[in-house]
Coordinates of C-alpha atoms in Angstrom, one line a residue:
X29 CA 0.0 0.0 0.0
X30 CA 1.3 3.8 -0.9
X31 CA 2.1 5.8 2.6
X32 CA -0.7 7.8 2.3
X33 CA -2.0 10.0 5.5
X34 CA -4.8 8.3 7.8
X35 CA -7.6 10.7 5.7
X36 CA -6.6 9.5 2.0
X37 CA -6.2 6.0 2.9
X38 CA -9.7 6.3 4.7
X39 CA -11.1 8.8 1.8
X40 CA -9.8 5.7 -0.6
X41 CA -11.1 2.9 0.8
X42 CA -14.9 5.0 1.3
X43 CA -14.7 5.9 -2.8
X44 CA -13.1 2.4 -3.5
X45 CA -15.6 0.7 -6.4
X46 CA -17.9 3.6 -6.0
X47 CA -15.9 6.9 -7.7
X48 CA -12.7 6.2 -8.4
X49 CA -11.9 9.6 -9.9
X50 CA -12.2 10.6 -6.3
X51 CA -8.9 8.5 -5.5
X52 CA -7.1 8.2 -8.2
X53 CA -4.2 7.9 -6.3
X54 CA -5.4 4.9 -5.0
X55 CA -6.6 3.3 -8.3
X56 CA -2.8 4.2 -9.1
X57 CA -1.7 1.8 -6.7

């Protein structure tokens, strides 16, 4: 997982499947 503060990780995992284009830092990943 990318060492992303506690409120991406959390703002990632609540757009996760729903709007990725929220997070793409996640969808990086």
């Amino acid at each position: 997982m990318l060492e992303l503060p506690e409120v991406e990780t959390i703002k990632c995992i609540k757009h996760s499947g729903r709007s990725s284009f929220f997070c793409p830092k996640c969808q990086q990943n």
